mmCIF file of C-alpha atoms in Angstrom:
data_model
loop_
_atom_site.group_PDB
_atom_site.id
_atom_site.type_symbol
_atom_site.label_atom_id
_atom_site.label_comp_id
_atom_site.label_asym_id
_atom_site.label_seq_id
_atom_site.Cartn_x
_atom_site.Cartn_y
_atom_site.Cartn_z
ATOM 1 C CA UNK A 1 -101.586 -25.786 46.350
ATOM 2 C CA UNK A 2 -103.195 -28.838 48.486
ATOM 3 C CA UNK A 3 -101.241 -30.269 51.257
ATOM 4 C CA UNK A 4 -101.405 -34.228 52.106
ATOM 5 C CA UNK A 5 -102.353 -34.538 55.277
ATOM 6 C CA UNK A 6 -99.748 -37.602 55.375
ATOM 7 C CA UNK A 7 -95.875 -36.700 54.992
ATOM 8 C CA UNK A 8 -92.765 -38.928 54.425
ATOM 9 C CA UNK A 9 -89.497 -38.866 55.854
ATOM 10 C CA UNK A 10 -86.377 -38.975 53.433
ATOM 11 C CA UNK A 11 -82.908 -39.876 54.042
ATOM 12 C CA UNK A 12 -80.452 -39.428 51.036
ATOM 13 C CA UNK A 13 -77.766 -42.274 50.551
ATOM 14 C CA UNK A 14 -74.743 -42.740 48.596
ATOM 15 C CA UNK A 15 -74.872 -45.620 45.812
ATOM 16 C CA UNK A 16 -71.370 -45.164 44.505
ATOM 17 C CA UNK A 17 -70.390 -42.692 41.768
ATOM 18 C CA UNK A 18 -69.259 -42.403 38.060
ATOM 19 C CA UNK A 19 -67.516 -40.083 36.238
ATOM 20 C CA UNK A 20 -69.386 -37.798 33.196
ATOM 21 C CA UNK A 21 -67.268 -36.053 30.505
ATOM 22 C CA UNK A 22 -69.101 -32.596 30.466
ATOM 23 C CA UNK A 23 -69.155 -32.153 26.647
ATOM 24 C CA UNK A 24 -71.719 -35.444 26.370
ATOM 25 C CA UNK A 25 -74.453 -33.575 28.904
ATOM 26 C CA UNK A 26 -74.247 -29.990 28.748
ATOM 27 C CA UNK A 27 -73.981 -27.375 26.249
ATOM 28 C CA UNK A 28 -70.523 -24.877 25.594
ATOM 29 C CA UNK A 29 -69.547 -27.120 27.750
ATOM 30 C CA UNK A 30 -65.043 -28.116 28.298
ATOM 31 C CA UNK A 31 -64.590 -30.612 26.019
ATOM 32 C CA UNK A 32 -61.878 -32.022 28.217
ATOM 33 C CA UNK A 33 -63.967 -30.979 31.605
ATOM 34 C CA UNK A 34 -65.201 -34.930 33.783
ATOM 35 C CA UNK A 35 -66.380 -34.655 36.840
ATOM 36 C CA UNK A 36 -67.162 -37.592 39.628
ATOM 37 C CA UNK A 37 -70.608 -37.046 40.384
ATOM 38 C CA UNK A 38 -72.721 -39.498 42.890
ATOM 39 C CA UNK A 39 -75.362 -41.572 42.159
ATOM 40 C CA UNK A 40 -78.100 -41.299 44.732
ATOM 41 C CA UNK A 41 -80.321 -43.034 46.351
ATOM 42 C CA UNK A 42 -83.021 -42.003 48.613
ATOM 43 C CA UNK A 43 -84.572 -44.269 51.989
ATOM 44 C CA UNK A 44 -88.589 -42.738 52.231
ATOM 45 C CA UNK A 45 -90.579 -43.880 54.759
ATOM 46 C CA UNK A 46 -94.686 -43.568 55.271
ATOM 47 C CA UNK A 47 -96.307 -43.870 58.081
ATOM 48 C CA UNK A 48 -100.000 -44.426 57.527
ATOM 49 C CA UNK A 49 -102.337 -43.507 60.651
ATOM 50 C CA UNK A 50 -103.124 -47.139 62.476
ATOM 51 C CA UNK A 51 -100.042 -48.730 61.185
ATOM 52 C CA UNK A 52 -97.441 -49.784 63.658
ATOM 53 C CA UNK A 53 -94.355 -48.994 61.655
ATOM 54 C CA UNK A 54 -93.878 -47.091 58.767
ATOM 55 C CA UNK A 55 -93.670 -48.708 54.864
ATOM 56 C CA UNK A 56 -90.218 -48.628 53.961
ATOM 57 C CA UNK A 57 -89.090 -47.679 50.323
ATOM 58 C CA UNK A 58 -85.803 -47.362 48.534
ATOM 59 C CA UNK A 59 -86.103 -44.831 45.241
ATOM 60 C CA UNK A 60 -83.285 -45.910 42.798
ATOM 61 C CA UNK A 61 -80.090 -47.992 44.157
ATOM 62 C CA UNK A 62 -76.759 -46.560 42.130
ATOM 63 C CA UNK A 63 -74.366 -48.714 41.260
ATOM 64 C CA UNK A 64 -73.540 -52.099 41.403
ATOM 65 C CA UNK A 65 -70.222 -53.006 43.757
ATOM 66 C CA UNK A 66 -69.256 -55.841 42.084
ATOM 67 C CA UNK A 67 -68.703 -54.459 38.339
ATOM 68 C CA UNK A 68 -68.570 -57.783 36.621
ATOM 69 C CA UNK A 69 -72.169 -58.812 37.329
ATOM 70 C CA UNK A 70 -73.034 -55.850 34.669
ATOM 71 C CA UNK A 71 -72.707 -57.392 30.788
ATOM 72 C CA UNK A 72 -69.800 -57.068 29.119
ATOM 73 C CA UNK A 73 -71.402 -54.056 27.036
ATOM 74 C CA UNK A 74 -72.202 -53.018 30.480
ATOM 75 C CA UNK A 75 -68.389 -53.046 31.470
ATOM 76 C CA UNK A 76 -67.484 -51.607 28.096
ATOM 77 C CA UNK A 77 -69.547 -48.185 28.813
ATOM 78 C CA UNK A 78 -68.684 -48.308 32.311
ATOM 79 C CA UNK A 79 -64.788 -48.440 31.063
ATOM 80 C CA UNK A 80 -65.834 -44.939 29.831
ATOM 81 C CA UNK A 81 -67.359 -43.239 33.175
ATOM 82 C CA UNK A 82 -63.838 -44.200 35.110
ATOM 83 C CA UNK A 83 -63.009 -43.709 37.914
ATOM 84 C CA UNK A 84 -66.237 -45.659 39.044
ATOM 85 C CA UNK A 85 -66.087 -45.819 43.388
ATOM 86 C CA UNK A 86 -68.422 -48.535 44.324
ATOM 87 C CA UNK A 87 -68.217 -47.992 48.153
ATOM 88 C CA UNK A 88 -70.354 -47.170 49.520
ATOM 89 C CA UNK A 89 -73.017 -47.999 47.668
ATOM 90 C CA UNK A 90 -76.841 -48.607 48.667
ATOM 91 C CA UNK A 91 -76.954 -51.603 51.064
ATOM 92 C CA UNK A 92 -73.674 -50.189 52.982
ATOM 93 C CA UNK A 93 -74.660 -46.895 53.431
ATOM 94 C CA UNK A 94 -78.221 -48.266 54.647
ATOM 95 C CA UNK A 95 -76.274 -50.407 56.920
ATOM 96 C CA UNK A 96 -73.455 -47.786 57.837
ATOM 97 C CA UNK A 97 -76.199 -45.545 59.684
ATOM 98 C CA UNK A 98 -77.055 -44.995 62.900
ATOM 99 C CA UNK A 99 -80.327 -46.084 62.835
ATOM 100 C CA UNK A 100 -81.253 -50.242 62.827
ATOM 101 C CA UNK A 101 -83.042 -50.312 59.249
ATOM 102 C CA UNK A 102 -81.659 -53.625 57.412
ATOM 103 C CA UNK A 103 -81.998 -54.695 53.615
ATOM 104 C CA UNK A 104 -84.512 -56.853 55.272
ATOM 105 C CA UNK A 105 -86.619 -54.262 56.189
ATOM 106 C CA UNK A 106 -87.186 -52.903 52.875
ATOM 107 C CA UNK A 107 -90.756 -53.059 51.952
ATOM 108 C CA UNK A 108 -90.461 -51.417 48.678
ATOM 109 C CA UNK A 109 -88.053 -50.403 45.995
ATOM 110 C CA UNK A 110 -88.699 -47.754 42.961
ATOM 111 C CA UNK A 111 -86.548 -47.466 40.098
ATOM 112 C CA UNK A 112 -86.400 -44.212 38.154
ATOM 113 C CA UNK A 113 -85.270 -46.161 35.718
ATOM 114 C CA UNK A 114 -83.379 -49.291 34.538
ATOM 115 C CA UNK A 115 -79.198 -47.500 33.275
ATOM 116 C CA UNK A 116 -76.579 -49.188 34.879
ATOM 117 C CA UNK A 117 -76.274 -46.782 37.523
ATOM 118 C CA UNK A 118 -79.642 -46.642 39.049
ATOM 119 C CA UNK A 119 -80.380 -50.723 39.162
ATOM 120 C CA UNK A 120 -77.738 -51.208 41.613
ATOM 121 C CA UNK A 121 -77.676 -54.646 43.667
ATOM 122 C CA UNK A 122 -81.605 -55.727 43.502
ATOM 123 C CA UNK A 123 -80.563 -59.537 45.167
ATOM 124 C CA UNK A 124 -79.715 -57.316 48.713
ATOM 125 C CA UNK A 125 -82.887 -56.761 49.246
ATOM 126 C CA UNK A 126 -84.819 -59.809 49.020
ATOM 127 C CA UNK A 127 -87.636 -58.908 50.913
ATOM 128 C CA UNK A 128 -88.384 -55.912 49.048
ATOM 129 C CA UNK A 129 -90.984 -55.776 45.926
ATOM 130 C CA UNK A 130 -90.034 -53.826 43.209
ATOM 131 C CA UNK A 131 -91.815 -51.050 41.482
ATOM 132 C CA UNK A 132 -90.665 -49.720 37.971
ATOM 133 C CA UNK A 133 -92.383 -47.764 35.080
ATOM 134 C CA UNK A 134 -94.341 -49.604 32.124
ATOM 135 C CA UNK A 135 -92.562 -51.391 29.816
ATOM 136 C CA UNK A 136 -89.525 -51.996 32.003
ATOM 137 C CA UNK A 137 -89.596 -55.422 32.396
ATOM 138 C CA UNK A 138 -89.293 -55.674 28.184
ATOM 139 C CA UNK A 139 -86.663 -53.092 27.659
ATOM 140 C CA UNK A 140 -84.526 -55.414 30.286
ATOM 141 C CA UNK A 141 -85.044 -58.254 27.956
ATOM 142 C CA UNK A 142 -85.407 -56.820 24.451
ATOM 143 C CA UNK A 143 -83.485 -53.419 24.715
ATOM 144 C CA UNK A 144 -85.303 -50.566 22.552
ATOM 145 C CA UNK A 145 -83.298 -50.042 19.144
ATOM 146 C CA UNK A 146 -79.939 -49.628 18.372
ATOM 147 C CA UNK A 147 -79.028 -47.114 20.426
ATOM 148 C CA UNK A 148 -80.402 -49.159 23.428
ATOM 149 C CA UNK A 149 -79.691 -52.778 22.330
ATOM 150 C CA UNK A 150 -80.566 -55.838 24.594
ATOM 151 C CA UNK A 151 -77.119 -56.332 25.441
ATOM 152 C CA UNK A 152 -77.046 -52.739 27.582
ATOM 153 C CA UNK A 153 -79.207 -54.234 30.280
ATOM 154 C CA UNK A 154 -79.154 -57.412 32.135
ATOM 155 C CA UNK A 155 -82.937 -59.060 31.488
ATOM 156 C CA UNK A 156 -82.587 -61.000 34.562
ATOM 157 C CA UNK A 157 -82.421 -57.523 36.566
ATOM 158 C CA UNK A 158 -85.285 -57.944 38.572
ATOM 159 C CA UNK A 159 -87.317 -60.470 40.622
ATOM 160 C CA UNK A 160 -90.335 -61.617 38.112
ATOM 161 C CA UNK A 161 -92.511 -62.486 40.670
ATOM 162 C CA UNK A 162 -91.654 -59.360 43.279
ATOM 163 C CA UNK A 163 -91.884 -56.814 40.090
ATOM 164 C CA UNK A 164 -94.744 -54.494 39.483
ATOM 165 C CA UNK A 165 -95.041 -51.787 36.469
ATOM 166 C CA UNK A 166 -97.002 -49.193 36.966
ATOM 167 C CA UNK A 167 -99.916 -48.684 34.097
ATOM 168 C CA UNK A 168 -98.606 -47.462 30.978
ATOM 169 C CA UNK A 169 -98.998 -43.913 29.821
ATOM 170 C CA UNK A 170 -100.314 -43.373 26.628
ATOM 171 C CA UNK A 171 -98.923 -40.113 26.214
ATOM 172 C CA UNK A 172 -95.225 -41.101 26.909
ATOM 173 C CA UNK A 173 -95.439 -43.416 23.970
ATOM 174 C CA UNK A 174 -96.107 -46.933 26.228
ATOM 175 C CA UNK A 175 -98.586 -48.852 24.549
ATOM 176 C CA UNK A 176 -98.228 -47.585 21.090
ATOM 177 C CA UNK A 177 -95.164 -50.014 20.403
ATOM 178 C CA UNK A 178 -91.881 -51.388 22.421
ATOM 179 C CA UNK A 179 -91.506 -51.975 25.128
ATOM 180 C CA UNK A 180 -95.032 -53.294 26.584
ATOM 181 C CA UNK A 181 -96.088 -53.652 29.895
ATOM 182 C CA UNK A 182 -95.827 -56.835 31.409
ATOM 183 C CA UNK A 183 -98.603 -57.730 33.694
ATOM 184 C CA UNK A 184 -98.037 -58.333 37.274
ATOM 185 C CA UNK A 185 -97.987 -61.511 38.623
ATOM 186 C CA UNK A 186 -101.019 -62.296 41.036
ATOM 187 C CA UNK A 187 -98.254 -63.213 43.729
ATOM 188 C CA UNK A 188 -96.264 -59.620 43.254
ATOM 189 C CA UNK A 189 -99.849 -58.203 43.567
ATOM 190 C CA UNK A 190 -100.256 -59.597 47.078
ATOM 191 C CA UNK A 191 -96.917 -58.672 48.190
ATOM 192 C CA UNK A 192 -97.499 -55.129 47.882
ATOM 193 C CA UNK A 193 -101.350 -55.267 49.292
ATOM 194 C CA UNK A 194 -100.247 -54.314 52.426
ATOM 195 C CA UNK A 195 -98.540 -51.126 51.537
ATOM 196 C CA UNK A 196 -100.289 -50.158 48.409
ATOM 197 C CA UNK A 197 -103.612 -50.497 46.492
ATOM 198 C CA UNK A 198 -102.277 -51.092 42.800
ATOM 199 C CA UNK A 199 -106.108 -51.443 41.669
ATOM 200 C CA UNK A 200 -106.996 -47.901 42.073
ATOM 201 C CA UNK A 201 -103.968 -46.568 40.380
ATOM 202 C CA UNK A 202 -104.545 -43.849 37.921
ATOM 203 C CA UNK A 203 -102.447 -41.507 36.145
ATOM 204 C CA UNK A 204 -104.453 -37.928 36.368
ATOM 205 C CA UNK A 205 -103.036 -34.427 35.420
ATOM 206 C CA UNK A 206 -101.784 -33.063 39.224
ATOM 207 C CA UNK A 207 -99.963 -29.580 39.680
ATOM 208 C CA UNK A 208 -98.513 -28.556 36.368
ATOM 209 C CA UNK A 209 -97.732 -32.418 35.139
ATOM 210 C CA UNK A 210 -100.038 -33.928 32.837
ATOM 211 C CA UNK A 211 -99.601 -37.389 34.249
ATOM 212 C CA UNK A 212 -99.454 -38.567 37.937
ATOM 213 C CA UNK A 213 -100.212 -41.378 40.426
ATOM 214 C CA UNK A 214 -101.088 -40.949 44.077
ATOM 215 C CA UNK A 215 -98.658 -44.236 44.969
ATOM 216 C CA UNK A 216 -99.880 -44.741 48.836
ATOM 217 C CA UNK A 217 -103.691 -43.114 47.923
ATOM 218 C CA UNK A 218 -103.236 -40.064 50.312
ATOM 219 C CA UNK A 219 -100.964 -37.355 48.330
ATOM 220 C CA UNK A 220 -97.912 -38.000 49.812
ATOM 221 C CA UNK A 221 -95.871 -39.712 47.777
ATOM 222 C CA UNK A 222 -97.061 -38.582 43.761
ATOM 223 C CA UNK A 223 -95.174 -40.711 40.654
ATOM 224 C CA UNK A 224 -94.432 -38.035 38.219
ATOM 225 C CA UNK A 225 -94.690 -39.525 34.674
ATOM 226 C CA UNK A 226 -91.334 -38.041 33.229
ATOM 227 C CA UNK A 227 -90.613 -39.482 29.565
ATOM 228 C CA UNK A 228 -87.532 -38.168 27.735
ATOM 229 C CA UNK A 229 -84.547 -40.290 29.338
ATOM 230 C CA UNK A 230 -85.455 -43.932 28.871
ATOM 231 C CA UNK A 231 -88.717 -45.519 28.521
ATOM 232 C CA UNK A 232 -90.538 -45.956 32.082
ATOM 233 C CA UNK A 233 -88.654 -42.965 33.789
ATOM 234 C CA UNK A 234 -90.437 -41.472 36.625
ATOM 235 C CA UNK A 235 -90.024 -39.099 39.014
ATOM 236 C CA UNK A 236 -91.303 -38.354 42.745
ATOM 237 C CA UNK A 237 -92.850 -35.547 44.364
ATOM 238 C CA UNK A 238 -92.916 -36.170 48.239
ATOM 239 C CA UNK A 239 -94.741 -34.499 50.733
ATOM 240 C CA UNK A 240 -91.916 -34.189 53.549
ATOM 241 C CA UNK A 241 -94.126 -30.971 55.897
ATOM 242 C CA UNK A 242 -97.552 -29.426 55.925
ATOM 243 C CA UNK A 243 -95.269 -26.493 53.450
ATOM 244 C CA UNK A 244 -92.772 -28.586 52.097
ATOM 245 C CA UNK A 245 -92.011 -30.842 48.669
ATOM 246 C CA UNK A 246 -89.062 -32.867 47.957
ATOM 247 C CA UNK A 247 -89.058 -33.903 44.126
ATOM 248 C CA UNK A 248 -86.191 -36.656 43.421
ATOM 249 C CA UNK A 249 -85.589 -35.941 39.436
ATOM 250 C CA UNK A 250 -83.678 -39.015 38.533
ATOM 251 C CA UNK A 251 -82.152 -37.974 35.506
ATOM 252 C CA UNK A 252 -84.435 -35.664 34.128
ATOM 253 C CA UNK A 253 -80.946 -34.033 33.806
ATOM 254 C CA UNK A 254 -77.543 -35.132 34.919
ATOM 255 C CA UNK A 255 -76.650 -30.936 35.698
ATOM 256 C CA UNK A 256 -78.713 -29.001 37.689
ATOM 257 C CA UNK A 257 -77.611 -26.044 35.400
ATOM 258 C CA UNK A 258 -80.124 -27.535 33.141
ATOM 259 C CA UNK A 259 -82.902 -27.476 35.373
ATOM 260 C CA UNK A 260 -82.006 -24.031 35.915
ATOM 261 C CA UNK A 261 -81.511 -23.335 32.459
ATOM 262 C CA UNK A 262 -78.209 -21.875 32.153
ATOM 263 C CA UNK A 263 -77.110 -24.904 30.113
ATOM 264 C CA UNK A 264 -78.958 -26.866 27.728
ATOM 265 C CA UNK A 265 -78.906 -30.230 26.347
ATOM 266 C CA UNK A 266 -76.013 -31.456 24.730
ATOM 267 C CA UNK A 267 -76.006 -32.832 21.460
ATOM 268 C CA UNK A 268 -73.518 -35.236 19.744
ATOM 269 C CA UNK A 269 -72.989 -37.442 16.697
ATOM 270 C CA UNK A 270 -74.684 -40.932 17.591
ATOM 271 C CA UNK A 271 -72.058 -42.790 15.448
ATOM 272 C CA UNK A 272 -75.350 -43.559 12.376
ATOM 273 C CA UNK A 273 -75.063 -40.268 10.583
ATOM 274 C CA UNK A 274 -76.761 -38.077 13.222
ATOM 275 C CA UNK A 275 -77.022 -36.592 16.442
ATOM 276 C CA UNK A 276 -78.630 -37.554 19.632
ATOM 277 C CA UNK A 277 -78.459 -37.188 23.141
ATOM 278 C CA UNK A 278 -78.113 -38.815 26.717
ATOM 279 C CA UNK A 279 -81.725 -38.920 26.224
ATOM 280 C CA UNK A 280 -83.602 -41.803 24.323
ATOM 281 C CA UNK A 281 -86.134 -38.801 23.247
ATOM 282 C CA UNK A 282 -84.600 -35.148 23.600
ATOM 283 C CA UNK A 283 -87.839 -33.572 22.741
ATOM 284 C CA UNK A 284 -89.456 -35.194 25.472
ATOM 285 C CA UNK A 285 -87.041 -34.925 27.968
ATOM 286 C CA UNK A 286 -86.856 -31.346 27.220
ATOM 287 C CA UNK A 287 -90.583 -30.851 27.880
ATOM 288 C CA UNK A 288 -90.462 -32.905 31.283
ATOM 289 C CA UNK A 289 -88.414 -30.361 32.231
ATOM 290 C CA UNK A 290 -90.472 -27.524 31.544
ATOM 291 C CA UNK A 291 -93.450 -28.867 33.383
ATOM 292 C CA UNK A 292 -91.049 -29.527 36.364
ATOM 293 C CA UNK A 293 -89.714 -26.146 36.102
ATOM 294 C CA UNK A 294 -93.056 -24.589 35.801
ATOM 295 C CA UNK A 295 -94.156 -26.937 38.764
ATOM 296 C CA UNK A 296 -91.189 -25.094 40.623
ATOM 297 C CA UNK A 297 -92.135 -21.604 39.839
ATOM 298 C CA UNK A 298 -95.632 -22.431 40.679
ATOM 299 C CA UNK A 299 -95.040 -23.168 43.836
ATOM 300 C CA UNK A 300 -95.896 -20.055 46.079
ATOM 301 C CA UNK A 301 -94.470 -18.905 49.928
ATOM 302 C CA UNK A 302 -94.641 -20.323 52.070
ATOM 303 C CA UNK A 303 -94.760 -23.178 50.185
ATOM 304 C CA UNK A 304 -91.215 -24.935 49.159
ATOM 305 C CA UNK A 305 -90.276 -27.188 47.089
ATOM 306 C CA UNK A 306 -86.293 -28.858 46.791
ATOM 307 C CA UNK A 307 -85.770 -30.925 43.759
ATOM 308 C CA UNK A 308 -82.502 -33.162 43.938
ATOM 309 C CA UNK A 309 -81.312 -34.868 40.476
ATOM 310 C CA UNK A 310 -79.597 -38.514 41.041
ATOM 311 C CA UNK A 311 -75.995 -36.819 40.149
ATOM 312 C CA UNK A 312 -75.810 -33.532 41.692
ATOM 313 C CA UNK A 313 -72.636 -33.971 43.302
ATOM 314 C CA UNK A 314 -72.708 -30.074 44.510
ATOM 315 C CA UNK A 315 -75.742 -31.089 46.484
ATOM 316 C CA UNK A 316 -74.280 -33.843 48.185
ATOM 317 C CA UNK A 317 -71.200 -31.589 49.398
ATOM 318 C CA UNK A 318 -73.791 -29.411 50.832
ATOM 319 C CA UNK A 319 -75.986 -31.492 52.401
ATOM 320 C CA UNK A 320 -74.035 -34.412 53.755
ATOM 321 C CA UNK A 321 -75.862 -33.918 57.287
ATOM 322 C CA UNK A 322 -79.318 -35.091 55.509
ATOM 323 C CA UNK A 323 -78.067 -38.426 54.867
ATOM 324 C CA UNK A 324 -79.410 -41.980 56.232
ATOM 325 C CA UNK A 325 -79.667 -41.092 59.786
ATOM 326 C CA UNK A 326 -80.553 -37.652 58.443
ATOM 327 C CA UNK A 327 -83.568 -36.357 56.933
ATOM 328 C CA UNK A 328 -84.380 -34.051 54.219
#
């Protein structure tokens, strides 16, 4: 496997947490079995040689503190993840370390994806331009079907002129219908030109995923195309040692006993005469998590690779030392 000869530092953060009944993620699961599970966000930072101080970027936010700026379809599915604990969530845990990083002094912030409890507070960090898969930006505004109507999201989530989608991916489906891609502004485009080159971004097969992009242009940080969940879901793989990967799932799965496939995905009736999942396409999800699996397996001594899902609350109990002013 080929090493970047740049790495990243990441600290974990808590970004509030919600509460998931079992029976609606995993398979023979409790039907009366919820569990308060965190949703996490992760501080990376890349240091390119020359530069004086390393590019700052947030990867997903968690939840909002104050729970009446969601919609009030928003509030009504959040009614259903009680108890919801807001504090800490992204800005005060940033702030709550040891370490003098600031909202301010975000450079960059990457959504997995757009569900209420990954867009967090986007107006703390106004300095900060945002990076989110294709067809975001409509799927805020438009929603995507009935299952995901327009009234689920808030389409004044983001900045419009500090928002960049990546290039769509024709083989998750972007392209061929809604949502589209909106084109960056030229000013969002020179925000970013001093962190990234957005003009040489390509998605190429990498590893054992089909569809990649080298974000900074030197391996360290790779966008993992991951379709399944919601449209414009990516992943990260991050270089963090000469022998070491970090991948940050998102939801890929909300149980790590998925990933590890003792459990599978649950199904349940969707309320029109059929069945669906957390997952806008089950199918696809389920293959994202092959190739990550496979990706996994692939990975030979003394190579090692840790992948940490947004809601793995076990992980956070063990690992509480490798948050923001820890490292990964």
């Amino acid at each position: 496997m080929e090493s970047s000869p740049v790495t990243v530092t990441i600290s974990a953060l808590d970004a509030g947490h919600l509460t998931l009944p079992e029976r609606l993620f995993v398979t023979d699961a409790d039907s009366e079995k919820r569990t308060t599970v965190p949703s996490l966000s992760f501080l990376i930072q890349h240091c390119a040689p020359g530069k004086t101080r390393p590019t700052r970027m947030l990867f997903d936010l968690g939840v909002k503190r104050d729970i009446e700026r969601y919609t009030p379809s928003q509030q009504a599915h959040i009614a259903e993840r009680q108890p919801v604990i807001v504090s800490p969530d992204c800005r005060e845990s940033l702030l709550s370390g040891s370490a003098t990083i600031t909202p301010k002094d975000i450079d960059l912030v990457m959504l997995s994806h757009v569900h209420w409890d990954h867009v967090g507070t986007p107006s703390d960090f106004s300095s900060a331009t945002f990076l989110v898969g294709a067809g975001t930006l409509d799927l805020l505004k438009n929603g995507d079907g009935p299952l995901y109507p327009a009234d689920l999201f808030n389409d004044d989530e983001l900045p419009s002129d500090r928002t960049i989608e990546l290039p769509p991916v024709s083989l998750s489906g972007v392209g061929s219908g809604r949502p589209q891609r909106t084109r960056p502004s030229d000013s969002a485009l020179a925000r970013i030109a001093p962190y990234l080159d957005a003009d040489i971004w390509t998605w190429r097969p990498r590893f054992t995923f089909s569809s990649t992009l080298d974000l900074f242009g030197d391996g360290s940080v790779t966008v993992i195309d991951t379709p399944g969940h919601l449209h414009g879901h990516v992943n990260l793989l991050c270089q963090v040692a000469n022998s070491k990967y970090v991948y940050l799932g998102g939801d890929c799965c909300h149980d790590p006993r998925i990933l590890a496939g003792d459990k599978g995905i649950a199904m349940y009736p969707d309320g029109r005469g059929g069945l669906r999942s957390v997952h806008v396409d089950t199918g696809a999800a389920a293959t994202s998590l092959d190739r990550i699996r496979d990706f996994v397996e692939s990975c030979q001594r003394p190579v090692e690779t840790e992948v940490v899902v947004a809601h793995d609350g076990a992980w956070r109990e063990r690992n509480k030392h490798r948050f923001w002013p820890g490292k990964l």
